[in-house]
mmCIF file of C-alpha atoms in Angstrom:
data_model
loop_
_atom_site.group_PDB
_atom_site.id
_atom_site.type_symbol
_atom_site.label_atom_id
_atom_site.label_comp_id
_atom_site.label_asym_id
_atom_site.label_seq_id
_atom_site.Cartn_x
_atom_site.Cartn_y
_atom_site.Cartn_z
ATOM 1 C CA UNK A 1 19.421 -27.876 32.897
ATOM 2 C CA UNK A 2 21.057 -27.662 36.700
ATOM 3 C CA UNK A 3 24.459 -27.855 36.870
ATOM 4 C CA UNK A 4 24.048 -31.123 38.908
ATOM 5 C CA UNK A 5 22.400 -33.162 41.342
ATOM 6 C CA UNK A 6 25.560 -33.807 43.391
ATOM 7 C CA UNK A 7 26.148 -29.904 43.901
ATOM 8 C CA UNK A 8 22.286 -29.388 45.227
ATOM 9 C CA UNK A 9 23.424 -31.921 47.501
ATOM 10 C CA UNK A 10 26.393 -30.715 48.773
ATOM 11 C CA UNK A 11 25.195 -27.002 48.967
ATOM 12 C CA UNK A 12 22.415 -28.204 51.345
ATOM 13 C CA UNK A 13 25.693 -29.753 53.168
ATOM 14 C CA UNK A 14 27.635 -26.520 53.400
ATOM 15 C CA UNK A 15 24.145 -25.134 55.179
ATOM 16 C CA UNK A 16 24.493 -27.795 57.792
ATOM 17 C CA UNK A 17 27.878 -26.882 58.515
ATOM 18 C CA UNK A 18 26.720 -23.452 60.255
ATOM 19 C CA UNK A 19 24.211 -25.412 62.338
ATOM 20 C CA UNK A 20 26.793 -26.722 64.881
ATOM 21 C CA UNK A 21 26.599 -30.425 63.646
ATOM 22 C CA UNK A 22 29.289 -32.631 64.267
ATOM 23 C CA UNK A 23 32.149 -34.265 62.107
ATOM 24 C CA UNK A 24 33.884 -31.156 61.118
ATOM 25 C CA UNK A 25 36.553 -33.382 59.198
ATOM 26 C CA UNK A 26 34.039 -34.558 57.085
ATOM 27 C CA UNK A 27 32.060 -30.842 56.494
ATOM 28 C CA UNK A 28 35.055 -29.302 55.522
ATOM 29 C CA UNK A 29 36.038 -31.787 52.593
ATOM 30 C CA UNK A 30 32.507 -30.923 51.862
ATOM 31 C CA UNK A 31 33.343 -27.667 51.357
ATOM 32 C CA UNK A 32 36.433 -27.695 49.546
ATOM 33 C CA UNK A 33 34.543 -29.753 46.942
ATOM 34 C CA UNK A 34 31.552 -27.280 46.912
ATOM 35 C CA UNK A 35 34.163 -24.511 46.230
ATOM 36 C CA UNK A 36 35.356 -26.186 43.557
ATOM 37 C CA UNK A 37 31.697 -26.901 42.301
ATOM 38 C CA UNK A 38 31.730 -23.171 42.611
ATOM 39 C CA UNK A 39 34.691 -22.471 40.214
ATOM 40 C CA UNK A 40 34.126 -24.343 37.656
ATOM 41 C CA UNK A 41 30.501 -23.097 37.315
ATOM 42 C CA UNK A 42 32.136 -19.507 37.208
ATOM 43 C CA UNK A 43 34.387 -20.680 34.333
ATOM 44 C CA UNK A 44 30.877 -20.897 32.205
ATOM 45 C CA UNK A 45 30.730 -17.231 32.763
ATOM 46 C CA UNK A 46 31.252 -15.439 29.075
ATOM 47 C CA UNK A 47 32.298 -12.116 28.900
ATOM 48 C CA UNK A 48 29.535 -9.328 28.957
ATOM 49 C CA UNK A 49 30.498 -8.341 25.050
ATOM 50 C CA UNK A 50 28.920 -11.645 23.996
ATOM 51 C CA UNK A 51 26.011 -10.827 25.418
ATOM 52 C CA UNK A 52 25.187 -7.352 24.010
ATOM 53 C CA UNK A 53 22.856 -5.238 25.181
ATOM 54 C CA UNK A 54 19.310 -3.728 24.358
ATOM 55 C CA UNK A 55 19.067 -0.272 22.066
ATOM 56 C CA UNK A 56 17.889 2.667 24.278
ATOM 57 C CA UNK A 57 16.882 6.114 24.580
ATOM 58 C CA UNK A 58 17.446 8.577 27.488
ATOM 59 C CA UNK A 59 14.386 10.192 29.251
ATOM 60 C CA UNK A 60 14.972 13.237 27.806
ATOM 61 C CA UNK A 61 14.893 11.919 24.344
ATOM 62 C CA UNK A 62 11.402 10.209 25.554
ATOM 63 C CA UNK A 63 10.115 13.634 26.818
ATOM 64 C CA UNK A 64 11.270 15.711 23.651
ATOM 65 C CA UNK A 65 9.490 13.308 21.519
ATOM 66 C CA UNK A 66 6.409 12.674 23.525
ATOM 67 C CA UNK A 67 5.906 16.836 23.208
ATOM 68 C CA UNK A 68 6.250 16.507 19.675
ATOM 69 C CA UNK A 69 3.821 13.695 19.397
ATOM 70 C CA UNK A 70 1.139 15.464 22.050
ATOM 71 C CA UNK A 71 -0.455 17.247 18.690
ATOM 72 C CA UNK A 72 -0.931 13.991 16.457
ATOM 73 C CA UNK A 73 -3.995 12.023 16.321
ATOM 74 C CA UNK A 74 -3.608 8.385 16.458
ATOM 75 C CA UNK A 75 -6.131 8.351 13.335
ATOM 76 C CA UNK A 76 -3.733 10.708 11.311
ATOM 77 C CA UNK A 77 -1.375 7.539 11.260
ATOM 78 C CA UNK A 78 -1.224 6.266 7.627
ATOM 79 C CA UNK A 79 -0.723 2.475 9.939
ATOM 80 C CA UNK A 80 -3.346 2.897 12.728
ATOM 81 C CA UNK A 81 -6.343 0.567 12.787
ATOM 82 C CA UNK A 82 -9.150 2.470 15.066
ATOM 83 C CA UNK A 83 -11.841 1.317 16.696
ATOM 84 C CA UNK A 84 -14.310 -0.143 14.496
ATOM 85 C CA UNK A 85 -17.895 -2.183 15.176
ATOM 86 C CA UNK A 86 -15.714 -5.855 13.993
ATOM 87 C CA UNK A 87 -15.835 -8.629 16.550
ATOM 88 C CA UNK A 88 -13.160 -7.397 18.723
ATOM 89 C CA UNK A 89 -15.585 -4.535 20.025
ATOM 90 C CA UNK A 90 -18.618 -6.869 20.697
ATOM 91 C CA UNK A 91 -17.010 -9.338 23.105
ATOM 92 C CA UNK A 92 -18.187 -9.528 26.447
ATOM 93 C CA UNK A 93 -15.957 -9.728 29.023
ATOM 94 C CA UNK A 94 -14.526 -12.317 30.574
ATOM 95 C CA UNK A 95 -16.707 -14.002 33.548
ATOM 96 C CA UNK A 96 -13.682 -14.645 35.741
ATOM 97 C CA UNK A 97 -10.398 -13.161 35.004
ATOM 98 C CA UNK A 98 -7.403 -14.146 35.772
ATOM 99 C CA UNK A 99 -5.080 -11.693 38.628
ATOM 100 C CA UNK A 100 -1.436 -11.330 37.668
ATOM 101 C CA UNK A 101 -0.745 -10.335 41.838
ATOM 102 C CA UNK A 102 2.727 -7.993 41.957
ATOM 103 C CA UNK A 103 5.517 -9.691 43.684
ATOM 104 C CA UNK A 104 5.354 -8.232 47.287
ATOM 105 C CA UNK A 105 1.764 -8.890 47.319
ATOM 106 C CA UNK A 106 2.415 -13.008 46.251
ATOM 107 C CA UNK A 107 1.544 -15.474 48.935
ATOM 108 C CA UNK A 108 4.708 -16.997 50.667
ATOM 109 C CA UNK A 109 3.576 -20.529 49.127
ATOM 110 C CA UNK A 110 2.534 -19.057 45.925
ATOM 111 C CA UNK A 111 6.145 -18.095 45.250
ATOM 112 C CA UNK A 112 7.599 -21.000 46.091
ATOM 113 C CA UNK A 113 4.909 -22.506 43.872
ATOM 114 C CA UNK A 114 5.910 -20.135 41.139
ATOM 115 C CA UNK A 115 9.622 -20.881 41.031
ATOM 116 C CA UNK A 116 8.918 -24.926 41.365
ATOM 117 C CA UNK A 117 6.403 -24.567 37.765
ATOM 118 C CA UNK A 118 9.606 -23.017 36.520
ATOM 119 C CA UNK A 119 11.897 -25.508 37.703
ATOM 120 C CA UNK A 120 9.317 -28.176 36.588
ATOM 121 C CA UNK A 121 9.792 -26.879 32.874
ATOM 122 C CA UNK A 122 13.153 -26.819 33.058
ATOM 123 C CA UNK A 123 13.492 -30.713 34.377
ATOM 124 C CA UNK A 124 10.842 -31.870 31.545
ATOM 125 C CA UNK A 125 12.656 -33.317 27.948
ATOM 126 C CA UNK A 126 12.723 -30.971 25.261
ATOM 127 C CA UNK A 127 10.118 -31.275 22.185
ATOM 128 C CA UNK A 128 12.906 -32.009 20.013
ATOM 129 C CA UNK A 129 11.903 -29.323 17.492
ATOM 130 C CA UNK A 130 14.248 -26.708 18.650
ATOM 131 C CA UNK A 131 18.231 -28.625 19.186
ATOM 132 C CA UNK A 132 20.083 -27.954 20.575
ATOM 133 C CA UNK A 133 17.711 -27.073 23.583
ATOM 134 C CA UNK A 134 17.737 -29.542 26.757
ATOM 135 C CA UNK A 135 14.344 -29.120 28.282
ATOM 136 C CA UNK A 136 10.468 -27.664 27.971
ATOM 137 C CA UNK A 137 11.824 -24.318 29.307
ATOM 138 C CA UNK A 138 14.556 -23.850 27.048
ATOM 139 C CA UNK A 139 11.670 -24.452 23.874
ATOM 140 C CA UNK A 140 10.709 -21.468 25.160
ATOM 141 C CA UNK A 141 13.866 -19.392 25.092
ATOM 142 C CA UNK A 142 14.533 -21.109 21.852
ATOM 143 C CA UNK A 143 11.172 -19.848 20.357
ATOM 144 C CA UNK A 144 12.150 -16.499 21.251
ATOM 145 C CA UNK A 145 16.009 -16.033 19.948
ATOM 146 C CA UNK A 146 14.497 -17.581 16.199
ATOM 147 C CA UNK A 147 11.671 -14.814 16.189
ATOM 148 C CA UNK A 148 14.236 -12.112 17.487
ATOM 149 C CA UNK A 149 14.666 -9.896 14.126
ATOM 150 C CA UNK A 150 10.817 -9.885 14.107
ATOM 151 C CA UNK A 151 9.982 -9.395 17.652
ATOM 152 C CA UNK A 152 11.904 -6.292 18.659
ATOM 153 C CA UNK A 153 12.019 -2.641 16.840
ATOM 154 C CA UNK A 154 9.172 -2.931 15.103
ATOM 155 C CA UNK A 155 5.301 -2.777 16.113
ATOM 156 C CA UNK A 156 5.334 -6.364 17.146
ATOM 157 C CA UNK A 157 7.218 -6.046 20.052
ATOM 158 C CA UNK A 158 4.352 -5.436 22.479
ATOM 159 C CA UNK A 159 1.804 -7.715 21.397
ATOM 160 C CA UNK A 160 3.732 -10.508 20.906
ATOM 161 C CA UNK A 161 4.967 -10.346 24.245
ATOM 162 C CA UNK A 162 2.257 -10.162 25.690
ATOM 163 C CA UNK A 163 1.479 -13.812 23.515
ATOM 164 C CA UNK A 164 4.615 -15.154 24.307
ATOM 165 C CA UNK A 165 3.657 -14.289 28.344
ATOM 166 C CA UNK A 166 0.110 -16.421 27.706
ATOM 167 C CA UNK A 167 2.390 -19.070 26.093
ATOM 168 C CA UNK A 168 4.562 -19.370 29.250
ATOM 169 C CA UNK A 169 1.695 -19.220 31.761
ATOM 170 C CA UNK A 170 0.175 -22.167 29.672
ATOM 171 C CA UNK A 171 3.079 -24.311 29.488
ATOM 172 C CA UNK A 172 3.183 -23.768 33.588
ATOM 173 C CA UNK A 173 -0.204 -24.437 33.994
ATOM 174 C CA UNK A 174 -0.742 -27.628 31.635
ATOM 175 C CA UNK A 175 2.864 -28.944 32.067
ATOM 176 C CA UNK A 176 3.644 -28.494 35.612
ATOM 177 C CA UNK A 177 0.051 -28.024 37.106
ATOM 178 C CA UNK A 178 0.284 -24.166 38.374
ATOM 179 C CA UNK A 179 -2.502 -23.258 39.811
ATOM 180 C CA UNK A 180 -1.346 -19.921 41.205
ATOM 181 C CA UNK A 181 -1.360 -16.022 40.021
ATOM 182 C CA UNK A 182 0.892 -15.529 37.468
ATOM 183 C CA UNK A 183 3.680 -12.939 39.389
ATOM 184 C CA UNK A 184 4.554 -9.677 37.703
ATOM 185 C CA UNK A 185 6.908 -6.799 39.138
ATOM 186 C CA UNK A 186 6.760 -3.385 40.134
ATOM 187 C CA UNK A 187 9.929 -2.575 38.549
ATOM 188 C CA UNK A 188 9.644 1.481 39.544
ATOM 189 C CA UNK A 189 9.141 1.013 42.820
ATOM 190 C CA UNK A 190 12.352 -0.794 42.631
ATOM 191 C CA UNK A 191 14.320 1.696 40.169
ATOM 192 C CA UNK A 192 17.986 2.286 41.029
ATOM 193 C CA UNK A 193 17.722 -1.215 43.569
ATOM 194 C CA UNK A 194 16.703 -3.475 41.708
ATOM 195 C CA UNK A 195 19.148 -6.304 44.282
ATOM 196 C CA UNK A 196 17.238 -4.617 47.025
ATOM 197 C CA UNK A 197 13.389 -5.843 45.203
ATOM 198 C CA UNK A 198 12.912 -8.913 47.316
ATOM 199 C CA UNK A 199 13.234 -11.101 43.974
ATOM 200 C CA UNK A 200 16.649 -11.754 44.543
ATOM 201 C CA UNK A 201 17.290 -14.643 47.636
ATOM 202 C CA UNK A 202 18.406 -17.817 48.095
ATOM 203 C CA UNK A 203 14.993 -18.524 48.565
ATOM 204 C CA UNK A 204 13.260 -17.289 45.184
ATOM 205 C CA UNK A 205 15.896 -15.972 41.981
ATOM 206 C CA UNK A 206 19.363 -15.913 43.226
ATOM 207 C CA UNK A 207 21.519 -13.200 43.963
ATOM 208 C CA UNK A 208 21.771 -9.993 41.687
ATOM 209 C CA UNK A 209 25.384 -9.729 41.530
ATOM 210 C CA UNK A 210 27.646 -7.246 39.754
ATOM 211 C CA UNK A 211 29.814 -8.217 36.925
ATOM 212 C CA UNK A 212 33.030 -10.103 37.683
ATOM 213 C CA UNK A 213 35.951 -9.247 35.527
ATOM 214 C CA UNK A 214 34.285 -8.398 32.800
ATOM 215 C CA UNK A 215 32.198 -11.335 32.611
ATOM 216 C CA UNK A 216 28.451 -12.021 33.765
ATOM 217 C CA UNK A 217 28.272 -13.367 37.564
ATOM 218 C CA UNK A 218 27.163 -17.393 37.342
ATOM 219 C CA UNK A 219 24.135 -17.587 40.129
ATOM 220 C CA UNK A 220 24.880 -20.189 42.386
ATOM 221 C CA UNK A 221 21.852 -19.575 44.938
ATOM 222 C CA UNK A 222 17.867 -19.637 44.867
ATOM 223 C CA UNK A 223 16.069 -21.819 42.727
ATOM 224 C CA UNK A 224 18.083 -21.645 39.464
ATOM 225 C CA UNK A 225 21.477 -21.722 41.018
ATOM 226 C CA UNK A 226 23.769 -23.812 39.299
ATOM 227 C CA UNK A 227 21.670 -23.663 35.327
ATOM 228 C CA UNK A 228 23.542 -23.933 32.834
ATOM 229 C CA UNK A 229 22.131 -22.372 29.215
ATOM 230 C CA UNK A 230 22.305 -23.922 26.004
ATOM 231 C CA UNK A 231 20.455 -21.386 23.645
ATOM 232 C CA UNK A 232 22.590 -18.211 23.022
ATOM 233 C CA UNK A 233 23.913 -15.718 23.651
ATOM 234 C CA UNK A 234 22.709 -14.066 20.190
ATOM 235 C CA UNK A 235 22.426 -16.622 17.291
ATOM 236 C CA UNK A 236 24.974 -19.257 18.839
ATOM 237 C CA UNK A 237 23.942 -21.530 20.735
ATOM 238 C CA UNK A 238 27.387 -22.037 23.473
ATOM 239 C CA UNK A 239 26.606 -23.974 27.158
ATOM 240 C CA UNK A 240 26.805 -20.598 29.506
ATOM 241 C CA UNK A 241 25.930 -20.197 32.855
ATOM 242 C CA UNK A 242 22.534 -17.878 34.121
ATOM 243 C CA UNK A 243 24.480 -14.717 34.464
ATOM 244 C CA UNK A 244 23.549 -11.495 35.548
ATOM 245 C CA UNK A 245 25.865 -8.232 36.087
ATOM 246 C CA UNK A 246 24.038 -5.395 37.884
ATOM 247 C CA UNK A 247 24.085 -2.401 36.917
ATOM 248 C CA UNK A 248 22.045 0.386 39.085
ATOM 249 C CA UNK A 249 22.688 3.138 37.096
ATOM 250 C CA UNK A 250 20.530 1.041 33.897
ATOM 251 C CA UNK A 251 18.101 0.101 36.792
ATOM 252 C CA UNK A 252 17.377 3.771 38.281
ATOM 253 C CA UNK A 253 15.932 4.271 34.729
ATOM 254 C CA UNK A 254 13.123 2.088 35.081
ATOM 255 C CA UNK A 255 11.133 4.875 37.343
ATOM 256 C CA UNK A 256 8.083 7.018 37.181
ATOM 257 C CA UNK A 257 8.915 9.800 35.410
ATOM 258 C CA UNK A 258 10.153 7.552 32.310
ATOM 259 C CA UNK A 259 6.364 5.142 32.510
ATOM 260 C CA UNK A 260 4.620 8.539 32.597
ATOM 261 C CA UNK A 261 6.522 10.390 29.424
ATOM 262 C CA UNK A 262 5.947 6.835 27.717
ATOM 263 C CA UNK A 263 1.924 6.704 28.639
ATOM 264 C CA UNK A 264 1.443 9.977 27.824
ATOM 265 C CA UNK A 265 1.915 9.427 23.506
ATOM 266 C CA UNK A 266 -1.085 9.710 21.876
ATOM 267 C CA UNK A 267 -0.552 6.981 19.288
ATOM 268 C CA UNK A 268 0.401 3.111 19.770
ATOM 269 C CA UNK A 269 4.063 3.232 17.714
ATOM 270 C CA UNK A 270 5.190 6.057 19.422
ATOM 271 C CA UNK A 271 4.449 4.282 22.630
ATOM 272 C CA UNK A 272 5.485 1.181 21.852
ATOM 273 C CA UNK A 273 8.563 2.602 20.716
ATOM 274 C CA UNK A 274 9.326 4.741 23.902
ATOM 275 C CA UNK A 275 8.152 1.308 26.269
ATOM 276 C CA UNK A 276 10.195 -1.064 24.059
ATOM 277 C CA UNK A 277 13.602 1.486 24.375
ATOM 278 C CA UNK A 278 12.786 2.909 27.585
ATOM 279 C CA UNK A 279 11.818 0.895 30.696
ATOM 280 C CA UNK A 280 11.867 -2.460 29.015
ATOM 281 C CA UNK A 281 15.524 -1.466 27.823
ATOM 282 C CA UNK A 282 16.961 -0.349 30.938
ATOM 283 C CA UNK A 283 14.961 -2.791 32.827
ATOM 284 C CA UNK A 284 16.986 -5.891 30.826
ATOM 285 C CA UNK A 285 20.308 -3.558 30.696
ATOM 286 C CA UNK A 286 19.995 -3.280 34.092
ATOM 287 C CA UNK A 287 20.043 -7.106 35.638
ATOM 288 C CA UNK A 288 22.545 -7.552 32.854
ATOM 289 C CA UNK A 289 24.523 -10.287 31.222
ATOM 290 C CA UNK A 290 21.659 -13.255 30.038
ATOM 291 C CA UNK A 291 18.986 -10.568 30.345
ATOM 292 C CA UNK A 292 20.894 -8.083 28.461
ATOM 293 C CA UNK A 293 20.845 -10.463 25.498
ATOM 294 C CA UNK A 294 18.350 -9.615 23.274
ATOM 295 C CA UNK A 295 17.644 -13.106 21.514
ATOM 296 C CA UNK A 296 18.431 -15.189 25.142
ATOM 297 C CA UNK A 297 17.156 -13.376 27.434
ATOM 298 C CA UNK A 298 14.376 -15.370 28.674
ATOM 299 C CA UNK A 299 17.140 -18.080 29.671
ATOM 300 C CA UNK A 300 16.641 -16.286 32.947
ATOM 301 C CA UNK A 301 13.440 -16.503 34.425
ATOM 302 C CA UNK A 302 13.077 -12.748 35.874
ATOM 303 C CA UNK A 303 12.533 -12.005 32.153
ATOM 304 C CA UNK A 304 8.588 -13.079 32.329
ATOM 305 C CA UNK A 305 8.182 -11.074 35.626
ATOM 306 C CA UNK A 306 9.836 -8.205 33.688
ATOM 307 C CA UNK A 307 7.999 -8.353 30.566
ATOM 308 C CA UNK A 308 4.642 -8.594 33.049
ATOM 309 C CA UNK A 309 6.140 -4.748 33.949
ATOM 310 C CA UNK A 310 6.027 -3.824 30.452
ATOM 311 C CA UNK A 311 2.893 -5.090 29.582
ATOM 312 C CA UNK A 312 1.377 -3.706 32.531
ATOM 313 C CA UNK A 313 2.287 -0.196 31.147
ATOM 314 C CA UNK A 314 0.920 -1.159 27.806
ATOM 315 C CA UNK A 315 -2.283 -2.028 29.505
ATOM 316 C CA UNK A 316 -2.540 1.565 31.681
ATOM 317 C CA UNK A 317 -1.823 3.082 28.255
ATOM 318 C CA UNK A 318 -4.716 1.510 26.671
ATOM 319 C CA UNK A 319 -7.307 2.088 29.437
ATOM 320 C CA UNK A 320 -6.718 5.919 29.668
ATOM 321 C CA UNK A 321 -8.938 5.312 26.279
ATOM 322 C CA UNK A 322 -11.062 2.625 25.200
ATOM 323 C CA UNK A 323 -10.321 3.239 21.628
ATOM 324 C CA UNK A 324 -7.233 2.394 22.392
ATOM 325 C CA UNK A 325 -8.085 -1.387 23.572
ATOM 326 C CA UNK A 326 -8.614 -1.715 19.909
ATOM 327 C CA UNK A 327 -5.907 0.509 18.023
ATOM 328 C CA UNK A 328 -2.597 -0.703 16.342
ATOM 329 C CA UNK A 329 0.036 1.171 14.382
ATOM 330 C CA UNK A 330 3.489 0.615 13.038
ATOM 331 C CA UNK A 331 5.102 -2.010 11.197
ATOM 332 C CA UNK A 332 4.970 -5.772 12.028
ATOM 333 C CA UNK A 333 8.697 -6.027 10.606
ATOM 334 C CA UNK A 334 11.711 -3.905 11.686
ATOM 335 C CA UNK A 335 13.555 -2.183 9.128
ATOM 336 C CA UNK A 336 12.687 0.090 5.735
ATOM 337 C CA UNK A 337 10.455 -2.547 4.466
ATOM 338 C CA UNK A 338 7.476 -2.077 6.528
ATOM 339 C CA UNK A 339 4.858 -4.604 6.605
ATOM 340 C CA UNK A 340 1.336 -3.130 7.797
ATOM 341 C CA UNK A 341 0.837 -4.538 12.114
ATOM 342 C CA UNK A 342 -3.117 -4.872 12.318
ATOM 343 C CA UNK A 343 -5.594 -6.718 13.702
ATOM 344 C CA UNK A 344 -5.576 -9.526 11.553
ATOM 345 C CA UNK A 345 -1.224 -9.948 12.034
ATOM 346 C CA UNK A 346 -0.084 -13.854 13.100
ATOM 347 C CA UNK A 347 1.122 -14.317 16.428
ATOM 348 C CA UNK A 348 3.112 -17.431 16.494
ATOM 349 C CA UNK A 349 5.125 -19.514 19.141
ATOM 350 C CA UNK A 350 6.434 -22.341 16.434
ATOM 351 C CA UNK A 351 3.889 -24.618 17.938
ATOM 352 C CA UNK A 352 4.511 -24.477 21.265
ATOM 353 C CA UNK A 353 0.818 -22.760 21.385
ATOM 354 C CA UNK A 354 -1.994 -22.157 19.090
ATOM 355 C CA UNK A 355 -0.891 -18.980 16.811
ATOM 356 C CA UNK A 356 -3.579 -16.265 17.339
ATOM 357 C CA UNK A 357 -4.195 -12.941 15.616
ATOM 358 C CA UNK A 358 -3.317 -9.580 17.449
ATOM 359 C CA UNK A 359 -6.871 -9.021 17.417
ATOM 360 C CA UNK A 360 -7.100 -11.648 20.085
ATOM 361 C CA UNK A 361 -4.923 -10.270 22.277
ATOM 362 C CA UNK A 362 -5.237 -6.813 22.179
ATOM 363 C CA UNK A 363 -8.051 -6.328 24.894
ATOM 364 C CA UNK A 364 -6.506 -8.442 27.923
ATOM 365 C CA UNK A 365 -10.518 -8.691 29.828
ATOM 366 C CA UNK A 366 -11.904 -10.089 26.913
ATOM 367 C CA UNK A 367 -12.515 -13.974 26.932
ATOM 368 C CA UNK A 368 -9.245 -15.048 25.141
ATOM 369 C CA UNK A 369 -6.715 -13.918 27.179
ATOM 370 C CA UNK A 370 -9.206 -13.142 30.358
ATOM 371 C CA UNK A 371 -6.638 -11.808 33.165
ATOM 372 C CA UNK A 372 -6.393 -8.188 34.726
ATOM 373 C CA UNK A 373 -3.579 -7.156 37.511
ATOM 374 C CA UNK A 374 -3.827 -6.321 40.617
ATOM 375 C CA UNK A 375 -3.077 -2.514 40.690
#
């Protein structure tokens, strides 16, 4: 949901004004209305405290553990399900995959492309299975603060989000007829300026602002200025504005050293766990406010670019052994009540997609998923 027609309108206004037009009377009663457009978007700003934040570890935590874990085999774990000759080993692979293209190396058009499929979802009704959500898009976000408690902190957290990434890319493609690569970002060679990545213009995602009084900054540039949020923050559901609150310090986590100690575990929940508390953590922590909601966060679209990051690293982890394309560990439910994660665990979107089995996504060249990144 936009904040309004009438503000698109008179933003493209205030633009005119620095091109020497005349009627200067009339411009600057444009202007006083578009600051006051401005305001009250900024009172739909809640404080950062309601938005939480993601659990994380520091990098020396990750290196202290990934030297304890360099002696453990991933077939010691009790959890692990290794390679085996099932039907998730004989698959060819896929004729014509997919390329998820980095950011910087997106076509000019393909970007624009990009944030119009996004803006398409968000301008299509809602399915009317998820209230109080206001449009296709927010099905999404609402899909993802109901599985919450399941999703993060447990074994789960990797696989289904790299489901709930096919689901999105779907939706674009059937929904809003996206034909381009699905974008992804680079976040380390953005680590400690993340405002200084190129993602964040009037042109593409809006400024990258730091937090204003305590609260998250509303965005009211790029292509999602002016949205206003009706799932979250957490488990309420309160119209908000898309926030964010820099934070560079969070960011200038997200960097080599911290992918490498995370790649370099030798089983998948000691990984995941490191990716999921690490990077990921920081990398949400970081842009702040709506992002830094656990349950809401994709209620700003940087979050699938992000989560492209993460599962990027999941995928380097897997290649450095092909055992590994077909290994899962850990528990599919957070908590002391562990439910085995294998092969055979339901990924679900509540309909918005076909549920699959983790099986089916593990190996991202095979036929199912079919897509590979750039670098």
């Amino acid at each position: 949901m936009r904040f309004s027609i009438t503000s698109q309108v008179l933003y493209g206004a205030a633009v005119a004004s620095a091109l020497n037009i005349p009627n200067r009377g009339l411009l600057s009663g444009v202007n006083e209305e578009l600051d006051g457009l401005k305001e009250d978007l900024q009172k739909l700003a809640l404080p950062l405290e309601v938005f939480g934040e993601f659990d994380t570890m520091t990098l020396e935590e990750a290196q202290a553990a990934a030297a304890a874990d360099k002696g453990t085999d991933a077939n010691d774990d009790e959890l692990s399900s290794p390679a085996s000759t099932d039907e998730f080993t004989t698959q060819a692979a896929c004729a014509n995959p997919r390329i998820r293209v980095e950011w910087r190396n997106m076509r000019d058009a393909d970007k624009l492309s990009f944030v119009n499929a996004v803006k398409c979802l968000m301008e299509r009704p809602p399915s009317g299975n998820f209230s109080p959500s206001q449009s296709r898009y927010e099905d999404l976000v609402a899909v993802h603060q109901r599985m919450t408690s399941r999703i993060h902190m447990s074994g789960l957290f990797l696989p289904w989000h790299r489901y709930y990434t096919w689901v999105f890319s779907g939706l674009l493609r059937e929904e809003c007829g996206y034909t381009a690569p699905l974008p992804w970002w680079d976040e380390v060679r953005d680590a400690g300026n993340f405002a200084g990545s190129g993602l964040f213009t009037d042109e593409y995602f809006g400024d990258l602002p730091p937090a204003n009084g305590g609260r998250g900054t509303c965005i009211e540039n790029g292509a999602f200025g002016g949205t206003i949020l009706n799932i979250g923050p957490g488990a309420s559901n309160t119209p908000h504005c898309l926030a964010r609150a820099v934070d560079e310090r969070q960011t200038a986590n997200v960097n080599q050293a911290f992918v490498d100690s995370c790649n370099s575990r030798t089983t998948y929940s000691s990984m995941e766990s490191c990716s999921e508390m690490g990077p990921h953590a920081y990398g949400h922590n970081g842009i702040g406010a709506v992002m830094a909601a656990v349950s809401g966060s994709p209620g700003d679209p940087v979050f699938f670019l992000h989560h492209g990051f993460v599962d990027r690293m999941w995928r380097k982890w897997q290649i450095m052994d092909n055992s590994r394309l077909r290994d899962i560990s850990g528990c599919a439910t957070p908590g002391e009540n562990c439910e085995p994660l294998t092969r055979n665990t339901v990924l679900s979107s509540m309909g918005l997609r076909r549920d699959v089995t983790v099986g089916q996504i593990l190996d991202i060249y095979e036929p199912f998923l079919c897509y590979l990144y750039d670098y």
